[in-house]
Tab-separated table of C-alpha atoms in Angstrom:
chain	number	residue	atom	x	y	z
L	1	MET	CA	-0.446	15.300	3.425
L	2	SER	CA	0.854	11.849	4.223
L	3	ASN	CA	-1.217	9.299	6.111
L	4	LEU	CA	0.877	9.855	9.236
L	5	ASP	CA	0.388	13.626	8.944
L	6	HIS	CA	-3.378	13.050	8.878
L	7	LEU	CA	-3.134	10.904	12.003
L	8	ALA	CA	-1.030	13.512	13.815
L	9	GLY	CA	-3.703	16.090	13.051
L	10	LEU	CA	-6.454	13.813	14.343
L	11	LEU	CA	-4.560	13.112	17.587
L	12	ALA	CA	-4.081	16.850	18.092
L	13	ALA	CA	-7.830	17.328	17.647
L	14	ALA	CA	-8.446	14.615	20.269
L	15	ARG	CA	-6.269	16.457	22.778
L	16	ARG	CA	-8.103	19.708	22.104
L	17	ALA	CA	-11.423	17.939	22.666
L	18	GLY	CA	-10.324	16.744	26.110
L	19	ALA	CA	-9.011	13.210	25.525
L	20	ASP	CA	-6.382	11.993	27.970
L	21	GLN	CA	-5.049	9.451	25.481
L	22	ALA	CA	-5.836	8.554	21.888
L	23	ASP	CA	-4.761	6.438	18.966
L	24	ALA	CA	-5.707	6.694	15.312
L	25	LEU	CA	-5.645	4.234	12.431
L	26	LEU	CA	-5.862	4.979	8.731
L	27	ALA	CA	-6.488	2.149	6.250
L	28	SER	CA	-6.665	2.851	2.542
L	29	GLY	CA	-6.473	0.686	-0.523
L	30	THR	CA	-7.146	0.012	-4.167
L	31	SER	CA	-8.372	-3.238	-5.683
L	32	VAL	CA	-9.131	-4.461	-9.184
L	33	SER	CA	-10.980	-7.692	-9.987
L	34	VAL	CA	-12.285	-9.417	-13.086
L	35	GLY	CA	-14.777	-12.259	-13.376
L	36	ARG	CA	-15.323	-14.565	-16.304
L	37	ARG	CA	-17.686	-17.442	-17.088
L	38	MET	CA	-17.879	-19.726	-20.136
L	39	GLY	CA	-15.456	-17.569	-22.058
L	40	LYS	CA	-17.193	-14.254	-21.430
L	41	ILE	CA	-16.105	-11.455	-19.109
L	42	GLU	CA	-18.924	-10.877	-16.620
L	43	GLU	CA	-17.429	-8.167	-14.454
L	44	ILE	CA	-14.542	-5.756	-14.165
L	45	GLU	CA	-14.464	-3.826	-10.930
L	46	ARG	CA	-12.138	-1.267	-9.400
L	47	ALA	CA	-12.626	-0.063	-5.836
L	48	GLU	CA	-10.835	2.500	-3.694
L	49	THR	CA	-11.264	2.810	0.057
L	50	ASN	CA	-10.009	5.357	2.563
L	51	ASN	CA	-11.042	4.918	6.200
L	52	ILE	CA	-9.833	6.573	9.374
L	53	GLY	CA	-10.666	5.673	12.952
L	54	LEU	CA	-10.046	7.414	16.264
L	55	ARG	CA	-10.074	5.832	19.737
L	56	VAL	CA	-10.065	8.209	22.689
L	57	PHE	CA	-9.683	7.649	26.421
L	58	VAL	CA	-11.125	9.912	29.102
L	59	GLY	CA	-9.747	8.359	32.240
L	60	LYS	CA	-10.676	4.691	31.954
L	61	ARG	CA	-13.576	5.344	29.609
L	62	SER	CA	-13.054	4.962	25.875
L	63	ALA	CA	-14.931	5.302	22.606
L	64	ILE	CA	-14.228	4.837	18.904
L	65	VAL	CA	-15.443	6.800	15.907
L	66	SER	CA	-14.615	6.201	12.255
L	67	THR	CA	-15.340	7.703	8.869
L	68	GLY	CA	-14.708	7.019	5.207
L	69	ALA	CA	-13.962	10.687	4.539
L	70	VAL	CA	-10.387	11.642	5.456
L	71	ASP	CA	-10.904	15.397	5.722
L	72	PRO	CA	-8.748	17.404	8.171
L	73	ALA	CA	-11.505	20.019	8.347
L	74	SER	CA	-13.741	17.451	10.068
L	75	PHE	CA	-11.183	16.190	12.594
L	76	ASP	CA	-12.274	18.496	15.431
L	77	ARG	CA	-15.910	17.446	15.054
L	78	LEU	CA	-14.917	13.771	14.918
L	79	ALA	CA	-12.798	14.087	18.061
L	80	GLU	CA	-15.545	15.948	19.933
L	81	GLN	CA	-18.012	13.162	19.090
L	82	ALA	CA	-15.600	10.520	20.361
L	83	VAL	CA	-14.940	12.337	23.643
L	84	ALA	CA	-18.664	12.909	24.188
L	85	MET	CA	-19.286	9.186	23.712
L	86	ALA	CA	-16.435	8.228	26.038
L	87	ASN	CA	-17.862	10.393	28.812
L	88	VAL	CA	-21.061	8.328	29.026
L	89	VAL	CA	-19.763	4.750	28.796
L	90	PRO	CA	-18.678	2.540	31.741
L	91	GLU	CA	-15.053	2.438	32.821
L	92	ASP	CA	-12.830	-0.395	31.614
L	93	GLN	CA	-9.980	-1.065	34.046
L	94	PHE	CA	-8.019	-3.135	31.534
L	95	ALA	CA	-8.138	-1.085	28.330
L	96	ASP	CA	-5.211	1.260	27.711
L	97	ILE	CA	-2.882	2.533	25.023
L	98	PRO	CA	0.473	0.854	25.664
L	99	ASP	CA	3.914	2.315	25.160
L	100	ALA	CA	5.473	1.077	21.927
L	101	PRO	CA	9.017	1.186	20.545
L	102	PRO	CA	9.752	2.843	17.198
L	103	PRO	CA	8.557	0.704	14.265
L	104	GLU	CA	10.966	-1.618	12.508
L	105	ASP	CA	11.655	-1.292	8.787
L	106	ALA	CA	8.755	-2.834	6.876
L	107	GLY	CA	10.803	-2.995	3.669
L	108	VAL	CA	12.655	-6.125	4.770
L	109	LEU	CA	9.362	-8.042	4.660
L	110	ASP	CA	8.980	-7.301	0.914
L	111	MET	CA	5.191	-7.016	1.275
L	112	ASP	CA	4.520	-4.567	-1.570
L	113	ASP	CA	4.846	-5.665	-5.184
L	114	PRO	CA	5.599	-2.463	-7.159
L	115	VAL	CA	3.983	-3.882	-10.308
L	116	GLU	CA	0.266	-3.207	-10.686
L	117	PRO	CA	-1.110	-5.594	-13.337
L	118	GLY	CA	-3.443	-4.142	-15.933
L	119	THR	CA	-6.916	-5.550	-16.465
L	120	ASP	CA	-5.589	-7.326	-19.559
L	121	ILE	CA	-3.220	-9.355	-17.382
L	122	LEU	CA	-5.972	-10.157	-14.882
L	123	MET	CA	-8.298	-11.219	-17.708
L	124	ALA	CA	-5.554	-13.430	-19.128
L	125	ARG	CA	-5.049	-15.121	-15.757
L	126	ALA	CA	-8.773	-15.793	-15.382
L	127	ALA	CA	-8.999	-17.040	-18.973
L	128	ALA	CA	-6.056	-19.418	-18.599
L	129	ALA	CA	-7.621	-20.977	-15.487
L	130	GLU	CA	-11.093	-21.439	-16.970
L	131	GLU	CA	-9.955	-22.609	-20.413
L	132	ALA	CA	-7.699	-25.269	-18.878
L	133	ALA	CA	-10.602	-26.468	-16.740
L	134	LEU	CA	-13.104	-26.576	-19.611
L	135	ALA	CA	-10.645	-28.539	-21.766
L	136	PHE	CA	-10.516	-31.365	-19.234
L	137	PRO	CA	-12.590	-34.443	-20.242
L	138	GLY	CA	-15.823	-34.658	-18.281
L	139	ILE	CA	-16.161	-30.930	-17.508
L	140	THR	CA	-19.545	-29.734	-18.768
L	141	ASN	CA	-19.913	-26.250	-17.327
L	142	SER	CA	-18.187	-23.546	-15.346
L	143	GLY	CA	-18.994	-21.720	-12.169
L	144	GLY	CA	-16.582	-19.080	-13.395
L	145	SER	CA	-13.057	-17.908	-12.821
L	146	GLY	CA	-11.629	-14.700	-11.481
L	147	ALA	CA	-8.435	-12.782	-10.896
L	148	SER	CA	-7.709	-9.821	-8.682
L	149	TRP	CA	-5.031	-7.451	-7.470
L	150	SER	CA	-4.991	-5.147	-4.460
L	151	ARG	CA	-2.739	-2.769	-2.590
L	152	SER	CA	-3.488	-1.575	0.928
L	153	HIS	CA	-1.826	0.990	3.180
L	154	VAL	CA	-1.955	0.956	6.989
L	155	ALA	CA	-0.843	3.786	9.259
L	156	LEU	CA	-1.084	3.880	13.063
L	157	ALA	CA	-0.244	6.679	15.493
L	158	THR	CA	-0.754	6.979	19.247
L	159	SER	CA	-0.600	9.775	21.801
L	160	ARG	CA	2.299	7.911	23.423
L	161	GLY	CA	4.539	8.746	20.482
L	162	PHE	CA	4.255	5.734	18.192
L	163	ALA	CA	3.877	6.385	14.453
L	164	GLY	CA	4.301	3.701	11.797
L	165	ALA	CA	3.043	2.714	8.381
L	166	TYR	CA	3.384	-0.065	5.836
L	167	SER	CA	1.867	-1.221	2.559
L	168	ARG	CA	0.843	-4.627	1.268
L	169	SER	CA	-0.062	-5.976	-2.152
L	170	GLY	CA	-1.991	-9.094	-3.123
L	171	HIS	CA	-2.655	-11.117	-6.273
L	172	SER	CA	-5.152	-13.956	-6.599
L	173	VAL	CA	-6.759	-16.247	-9.153
L	174	SER	CA	-9.592	-18.753	-8.733
L	175	VAL	CA	-11.598	-21.196	-10.830
L	176	SER	CA	-14.659	-23.411	-10.238
L	177	PRO	CA	-15.448	-26.035	-12.923
L	178	ILE	CA	-18.531	-28.267	-13.013
L	179	ALA	CA	-18.628	-31.904	-14.095
L	180	GLY	CA	-21.613	-34.054	-15.047
L	181	LYS	CA	-25.178	-33.075	-15.891
L	182	GLY	CA	-28.499	-32.475	-14.158
L	183	VAL	CA	-28.811	-33.595	-10.559
L	184	ALA	CA	-25.558	-35.551	-10.902
L	185	MET	CA	-23.405	-32.441	-11.339
L	186	GLN	CA	-20.386	-31.929	-9.106
L	187	ARG	CA	-18.202	-28.882	-8.782
L	188	ASP	CA	-14.802	-28.227	-7.310
L	189	TYR	CA	-12.529	-25.232	-7.072
L	190	GLU	CA	-8.932	-24.162	-6.809
L	191	TYR	CA	-7.365	-20.823	-6.023
L	192	ALA	CA	-4.012	-19.245	-5.373
L	193	SER	CA	-2.912	-16.037	-3.751
L	194	ALA	CA	0.442	-14.320	-3.377
L	195	VAL	CA	1.898	-11.008	-2.259
L	196	HIS	CA	3.943	-10.687	-5.480
L	197	GLY	CA	2.539	-11.549	-8.884
L	198	ASN	CA	5.600	-13.559	-9.892
L	199	ASP	CA	4.951	-15.930	-6.958
L	200	LEU	CA	1.413	-16.751	-8.126
L	201	ASP	CA	0.735	-20.350	-9.164
L	202	ASP	CA	0.176	-21.036	-12.867
L	203	PRO	CA	-3.547	-20.357	-13.547
L	204	ALA	CA	-3.773	-23.160	-16.135
L	205	MET	CA	-2.426	-25.647	-13.607
L	206	LEU	CA	-5.081	-24.505	-11.126
L	207	GLY	CA	-7.767	-25.070	-13.758
L	208	ARG	CA	-6.588	-28.609	-14.481
L	209	ILE	CA	-6.383	-29.509	-10.768
L	210	ALA	CA	-9.894	-28.217	-10.086
L	211	ALA	CA	-11.290	-29.996	-13.164
L	212	GLU	CA	-9.718	-33.317	-12.256
L	213	ARG	CA	-11.163	-33.103	-8.762
L	214	ALA	CA	-14.630	-32.182	-10.021
L	215	VAL	CA	-14.713	-35.194	-12.350
L	216	SER	CA	-13.394	-37.512	-9.639
L	217	ARG	CA	-16.254	-36.458	-7.324
L	218	LEU	CA	-19.039	-37.587	-9.680
L	219	ASN	CA	-21.625	-40.043	-8.334
L	220	PRO	CA	-20.740	-39.818	-4.636
L	221	GLY	CA	-22.102	-42.295	-2.139
L	222	ARG	CA	-23.095	-42.053	1.533
L	223	PRO	CA	-21.063	-44.558	3.524
L	224	ALA	CA	-22.205	-46.313	6.654
L	225	THR	CA	-21.484	-44.701	10.021
L	226	ALA	CA	-18.077	-45.705	11.349
L	227	LYS	CA	-15.240	-44.724	13.649
L	228	LEU	CA	-12.107	-44.284	11.563
L	229	PRO	CA	-9.054	-42.162	10.740
L	230	VAL	CA	-9.841	-38.914	8.914
L	231	VAL	CA	-7.247	-37.403	6.593
L	232	TYR	CA	-7.581	-33.677	5.853
L	233	HIS	CA	-6.415	-32.339	2.489
L	234	PRO	CA	-4.142	-29.264	2.959
L	235	ARG	CA	-6.817	-26.868	1.699
L	236	VAL	CA	-9.081	-27.783	4.644
L	237	ALA	CA	-6.429	-28.865	7.168
L	238	GLY	CA	-5.739	-25.251	8.116
L	239	SER	CA	-9.207	-25.037	9.637
L	240	LEU	CA	-7.960	-27.138	12.556
L	241	LEU	CA	-5.292	-24.510	13.240
L	242	GLY	CA	-8.021	-21.892	13.221
L	243	HIS	CA	-9.907	-23.797	15.917
L	244	PHE	CA	-6.683	-24.065	17.922
L	245	THR	CA	-5.849	-20.346	17.792
L	246	GLY	CA	-9.447	-19.532	18.657
L	247	ALA	CA	-9.007	-21.624	21.796
L	248	ILE	CA	-5.825	-19.796	22.884
L	249	ASN	CA	-7.119	-16.299	22.115
L	250	GLY	CA	-6.458	-14.197	25.208
L	251	SER	CA	-9.926	-12.663	25.195
L	252	GLY	CA	-11.541	-16.096	25.584
L	253	ILE	CA	-8.968	-17.215	28.132
L	254	ALA	CA	-9.661	-14.129	30.259
L	255	ARG	CA	-13.393	-14.886	30.138
L	256	GLY	CA	-12.787	-18.558	30.920
L	257	THR	CA	-14.671	-19.621	27.789
L	258	SER	CA	-12.082	-21.876	26.118
L	259	PHE	CA	-11.636	-25.623	26.350
L	260	LEU	CA	-7.872	-24.939	26.604
L	261	LYS	CA	-8.121	-22.404	29.461
L	262	ASP	CA	-6.143	-24.670	31.818
L	263	ALA	CA	-3.679	-26.033	29.264
L	264	MET	CA	-0.741	-23.605	29.508
L	265	GLY	CA	2.541	-25.495	29.749
L	266	LYS	CA	0.824	-28.821	29.160
L	267	PRO	CA	0.778	-31.195	26.172
L	268	VAL	CA	-2.028	-30.261	23.777
L	269	PHE	CA	-0.684	-32.041	20.685
L	270	ALA	CA	1.436	-35.176	20.395
L	271	SER	CA	5.152	-34.888	21.032
L	272	GLY	CA	7.080	-33.691	17.996
L	273	ILE	CA	4.322	-31.305	16.868
L	274	SER	CA	5.146	-27.595	16.561
L	275	ILE	CA	2.806	-24.786	15.505
L	276	ILE	CA	4.405	-21.501	14.484
L	277	ASP	CA	3.121	-17.944	14.139
L	278	ASP	CA	5.541	-15.885	12.044
L	279	PRO	CA	4.549	-12.274	11.297
L	280	LYS	CA	8.021	-11.588	9.868
L	281	ARG	CA	7.957	-14.059	6.979
L	282	VAL	CA	9.241	-12.389	3.829
L	283	ARG	CA	6.333	-11.991	1.366
L	284	GLY	CA	3.987	-13.636	3.866
L	285	MET	CA	0.261	-13.286	3.266
L	286	ARG	CA	-0.254	-11.887	6.790
L	287	SER	CA	3.146	-10.400	7.555
L	288	ARG	CA	3.186	-7.100	9.389
L	289	ALA	CA	5.748	-4.605	10.603
L	290	PHE	CA	3.944	-4.038	13.916
L	291	ASP	CA	0.691	-5.122	15.509
L	292	GLY	CA	-2.548	-3.183	15.915
L	293	GLU	CA	-1.192	-1.391	18.996
L	294	GLY	CA	2.221	-0.589	17.545
L	295	GLN	CA	3.941	-3.422	19.407
L	296	ARG	CA	6.904	-5.273	17.927
L	297	VAL	CA	6.083	-8.666	16.452
L	298	GLU	CA	8.181	-11.813	16.403
L	299	ARG	CA	8.134	-15.429	15.335
L	300	ARG	CA	6.702	-17.626	18.084
L	301	ALA	CA	6.227	-21.338	18.611
L	302	LEU	CA	2.686	-21.508	19.971
L	303	ILE	CA	3.094	-25.271	20.326
L	304	GLU	CA	6.581	-26.663	20.877
L	305	ASP	CA	7.065	-30.438	20.967
L	306	GLY	CA	3.343	-30.752	21.595
L	307	VAL	CA	3.283	-28.332	24.568
L	308	LEU	CA	1.306	-25.073	24.663
L	309	THR	CA	3.756	-22.198	25.265
L	310	THR	CA	1.717	-18.989	24.987
L	311	TRP	CA	-1.662	-17.340	24.601
L	312	LEU	CA	-2.388	-14.870	21.813
L	313	LEU	CA	-2.549	-11.533	23.655
L	314	ASP	CA	-3.196	-7.885	22.998
L	315	SER	CA	-2.621	-5.365	25.797
L	316	ARG	CA	-6.158	-5.598	27.227
L	317	SER	CA	-6.317	-9.399	27.466
L	318	ALA	CA	-2.742	-9.413	28.790
L	319	ALA	CA	-3.747	-6.986	31.569
L	320	GLN	CA	-6.734	-9.163	32.473
L	321	LEU	CA	-4.416	-12.161	32.845
L	322	GLY	CA	-1.567	-10.301	34.562
L	323	LEU	CA	0.732	-10.903	31.588
L	324	LYS	CA	2.425	-8.877	28.838
L	325	THR	CA	1.115	-8.494	25.314
L	326	THR	CA	2.531	-10.962	22.789
L	327	GLY	CA	2.176	-8.509	19.886
L	328	HIS	CA	-0.935	-10.146	18.458
L	329	ALA	CA	-3.291	-7.143	18.492
L	330	SER	CA	-5.304	-6.818	15.299
L	331	ARG	CA	-7.825	-4.107	14.505
L	332	GLY	CA	-9.794	-2.152	11.968
L	333	THR	CA	-10.765	1.504	11.978
L	334	SER	CA	-14.149	0.960	13.643
L	335	GLY	CA	-13.326	-1.403	16.502
L	336	PRO	CA	-10.868	-1.910	19.361
L	337	PRO	CA	-7.846	-4.208	19.102
L	338	SER	CA	-8.302	-7.929	19.684
L	339	PRO	CA	-5.823	-10.827	19.501
L	340	ALA	CA	-5.253	-12.645	16.196
L	341	ALA	CA	-2.549	-14.810	14.623
L	342	SER	CA	-0.519	-13.800	11.561
L	343	ASN	CA	1.258	-16.295	9.266
L	344	LEU	CA	0.249	-19.485	11.050
L	345	TYR	CA	1.411	-23.000	10.205
L	346	ILE	CA	2.059	-26.439	11.614
L	347	GLU	CA	5.534	-27.743	10.891
L	348	PRO	CA	5.610	-30.654	8.425
L	349	GLY	CA	6.112	-34.227	9.495
L	350	ALA	CA	8.530	-36.848	8.225
L	351	HIS	CA	6.302	-38.819	5.841
L	352	SER	CA	4.536	-38.122	2.579
L	353	ALA	CA	0.760	-37.842	2.320
L	354	GLU	CA	0.740	-41.202	0.526
L	355	ALA	CA	2.665	-42.825	3.389
L	356	LEU	CA	0.259	-41.262	5.900
L	357	ILE	CA	-2.617	-43.034	4.161
L	358	ALA	CA	-0.864	-46.288	3.275
L	359	ASP	CA	-1.712	-48.241	6.439
L	360	ILE	CA	-5.371	-47.151	6.684
L	361	LYS	CA	-7.696	-50.074	6.021
L	362	LEU	CA	-10.841	-47.935	6.156
L	363	GLY	CA	-10.739	-44.150	6.430
L	364	LEU	CA	-12.006	-40.864	5.055
L	365	TYR	CA	-10.116	-38.317	2.934
L	366	VAL	CA	-11.733	-34.876	3.353
L	367	LEU	CA	-11.676	-32.329	0.531
L	368	GLU	CA	-14.484	-30.053	1.647
L	369	LEU	CA	-15.957	-28.943	4.982
L	370	ILE	CA	-19.404	-27.453	5.483
L	371	GLY	CA	-20.808	-25.499	8.424
L	372	MET	CA	-19.147	-24.451	11.662
L	373	GLY	CA	-20.347	-26.891	14.326
L	374	VAL	CA	-17.535	-26.252	16.809
L	375	ASN	CA	-18.113	-25.512	20.502
L	376	GLY	CA	-15.251	-23.364	21.756
L	377	ILE	CA	-16.097	-24.043	25.403
L	378	THR	CA	-16.180	-27.848	25.303
L	379	GLY	CA	-14.111	-28.515	22.154
L	380	ASP	CA	-16.894	-30.602	20.611
L	381	TYR	CA	-16.474	-30.738	16.835
L	382	SER	CA	-19.068	-31.656	14.202
L	383	ARG	CA	-18.913	-30.550	10.565
L	384	GLY	CA	-20.416	-31.574	7.256
L	385	ALA	CA	-17.868	-33.049	4.869
L	386	ALA	CA	-17.266	-34.428	1.397
L	387	GLY	CA	-14.324	-36.256	-0.130
L	388	PHE	CA	-13.292	-39.860	-0.703
L	389	MET	CA	-13.186	-43.083	1.198
L	390	ILE	CA	-9.795	-44.632	1.891
L	391	ARG	CA	-9.702	-48.404	1.412
L	392	ASP	CA	-6.642	-50.579	1.952
L	393	GLY	CA	-4.319	-47.581	1.844
L	394	LYS	CA	-5.708	-46.089	-1.386
L	395	ILE	CA	-8.065	-43.228	-2.248
L	396	ALA	CA	-11.320	-44.910	-3.311
L	397	GLU	CA	-14.881	-43.828	-4.178
L	398	PRO	CA	-16.243	-40.274	-3.659
L	399	VAL	CA	-18.610	-39.579	-0.750
L	400	ALA	CA	-20.784	-36.607	0.190
L	401	GLU	CA	-23.496	-35.532	2.633
L	402	ILE	CA	-21.649	-36.934	5.624
L	403	THR	CA	-20.740	-35.557	9.035
L	404	ILE	CA	-17.451	-35.963	10.884
L	405	ALA	CA	-17.343	-35.524	14.650
L	406	GLY	CA	-14.985	-35.660	17.593
L	407	ASN	CA	-13.568	-33.489	20.342
L	408	LEU	CA	-10.736	-31.109	19.558
L	409	ARG	CA	-8.752	-32.048	22.671
L	410	GLU	CA	-8.670	-35.669	21.510
L	411	MET	CA	-8.240	-34.725	17.853
L	412	PHE	CA	-5.197	-32.546	18.578
L	413	MET	CA	-3.539	-35.314	20.621
L	414	HIS	CA	-4.062	-37.835	17.814
L	415	LEU	CA	-3.002	-35.651	14.884
L	416	THR	CA	-0.112	-36.490	12.528
L	417	PRO	CA	1.175	-34.095	9.824
L	418	ALA	CA	2.579	-35.134	6.444
L	419	ASN	CA	5.556	-33.463	4.801
L	420	ASP	CA	3.687	-31.556	2.050
L	421	LEU	CA	3.435	-28.114	3.682
L	422	GLU	CA	3.164	-25.182	1.260
L	423	PHE	CA	2.736	-21.526	2.186
L	424	LYS	CA	-0.329	-20.432	0.225
L	425	ARG	CA	-3.066	-19.083	2.462
L	426	GLY	CA	-1.805	-17.280	5.574
L	427	THR	CA	-2.941	-20.228	7.695
L	428	ASP	CA	-1.214	-23.277	6.249
L	429	ALA	CA	-1.014	-26.954	7.088
L	430	PRO	CA	0.213	-30.073	5.321
L	431	THR	CA	-2.026	-33.092	4.930
L	432	LEU	CA	-3.197	-34.014	8.452
L	433	ARG	CA	-4.320	-37.401	9.747
L	434	VAL	CA	-6.572	-37.559	12.818
L	435	GLU	CA	-7.292	-40.888	14.478
L	436	GLY	CA	-10.549	-42.129	15.952
L	437	MET	CA	-13.143	-39.741	14.549
L	438	THR	CA	-16.781	-40.586	13.965
L	439	MET	CA	-18.157	-40.448	10.424
L	440	ALA	CA	-21.944	-40.378	10.148
L	441	GLY	CA	-23.242	-41.297	6.713
L	442	GLY	CA	-26.255	-43.077	5.284
């Protein structure tokens, strides 16, 4: 039986058990990973998963059950459990299963690489990354390297007639070299991921980049507390987009627990800034043919010329706000849908990263962030950081054990992007400069 056939059988069981409405999600996948350290393979792992979840509605009451055993013989029992649970929970006036159009063709997104690499290829990728790192002068040890491949399948069906499925593949490689000795050791890392193996960055190049950074971070200082511009390296700059999408998540807006709850249609970023969510990017890390409720998805400018244009909504949060879903529902087999972004990025600016730094007399260049000291209600921001000082427009000495702080409302309004955007992570940003932050050091 196909995945959609299984879901049709589970929905039929839900109707027999007394459900007024139901939807069912099946998520299955295979993954292979290898790990290596100091030239020796430390692990080779293959995992297979197969999970199915059922959500039933009895009037305005709902419940969810899930299992890792996809067995049609158990569907009636599973549905009866779900209906029994739904009968004893409070009503939810906003939850519903929305109508959905037929799914669009997932093939145009090119999300499934047909080539499954053997473990020999994965071991070669991990070896190339670690060997290149260990060959770099000043590298004394290795935290290891790894490579992986996965393929996942998603199928969704609802009692309102929607039925759709798609598959996605993923390749990744990572490396973490160590420089120095004893208490003076410093480590860094680099990684790459791609939907298709032939789009993956060269593992040896990743090893050299990580090694050079690790060596450059030796003997860090703790600078004096100051108010200064902070420049975020692209690998950490995307975290600011994560804080932004968290603040426009429809669930938080409906509860009134976001510092941007009153910002719709108003400037949130400086003029000229645009932030895009594009679930239809070909070979995108988070592309999808439909959302977690079967709704059509589309490219949206969440911020256009600095102005907030939309919330991220699923059907429940949209109903709470008197709006329509934006196709941002995301879900697993054991929980209800909730809003989430897909391929998220901030459009690049006009100047290079070097030009963005060139006029900074004293600043901070952040390579690593630690902790999650962000208050989603007030926008207050405080995180541990490490990186380099900027002096007279140049990257200078390494620093560590510092804290950077500000308020996201002010940070967003004083943010400038460079032109070095690359699509690597699913949430992507170029180098970002933020004015007027507080750095607390020694």
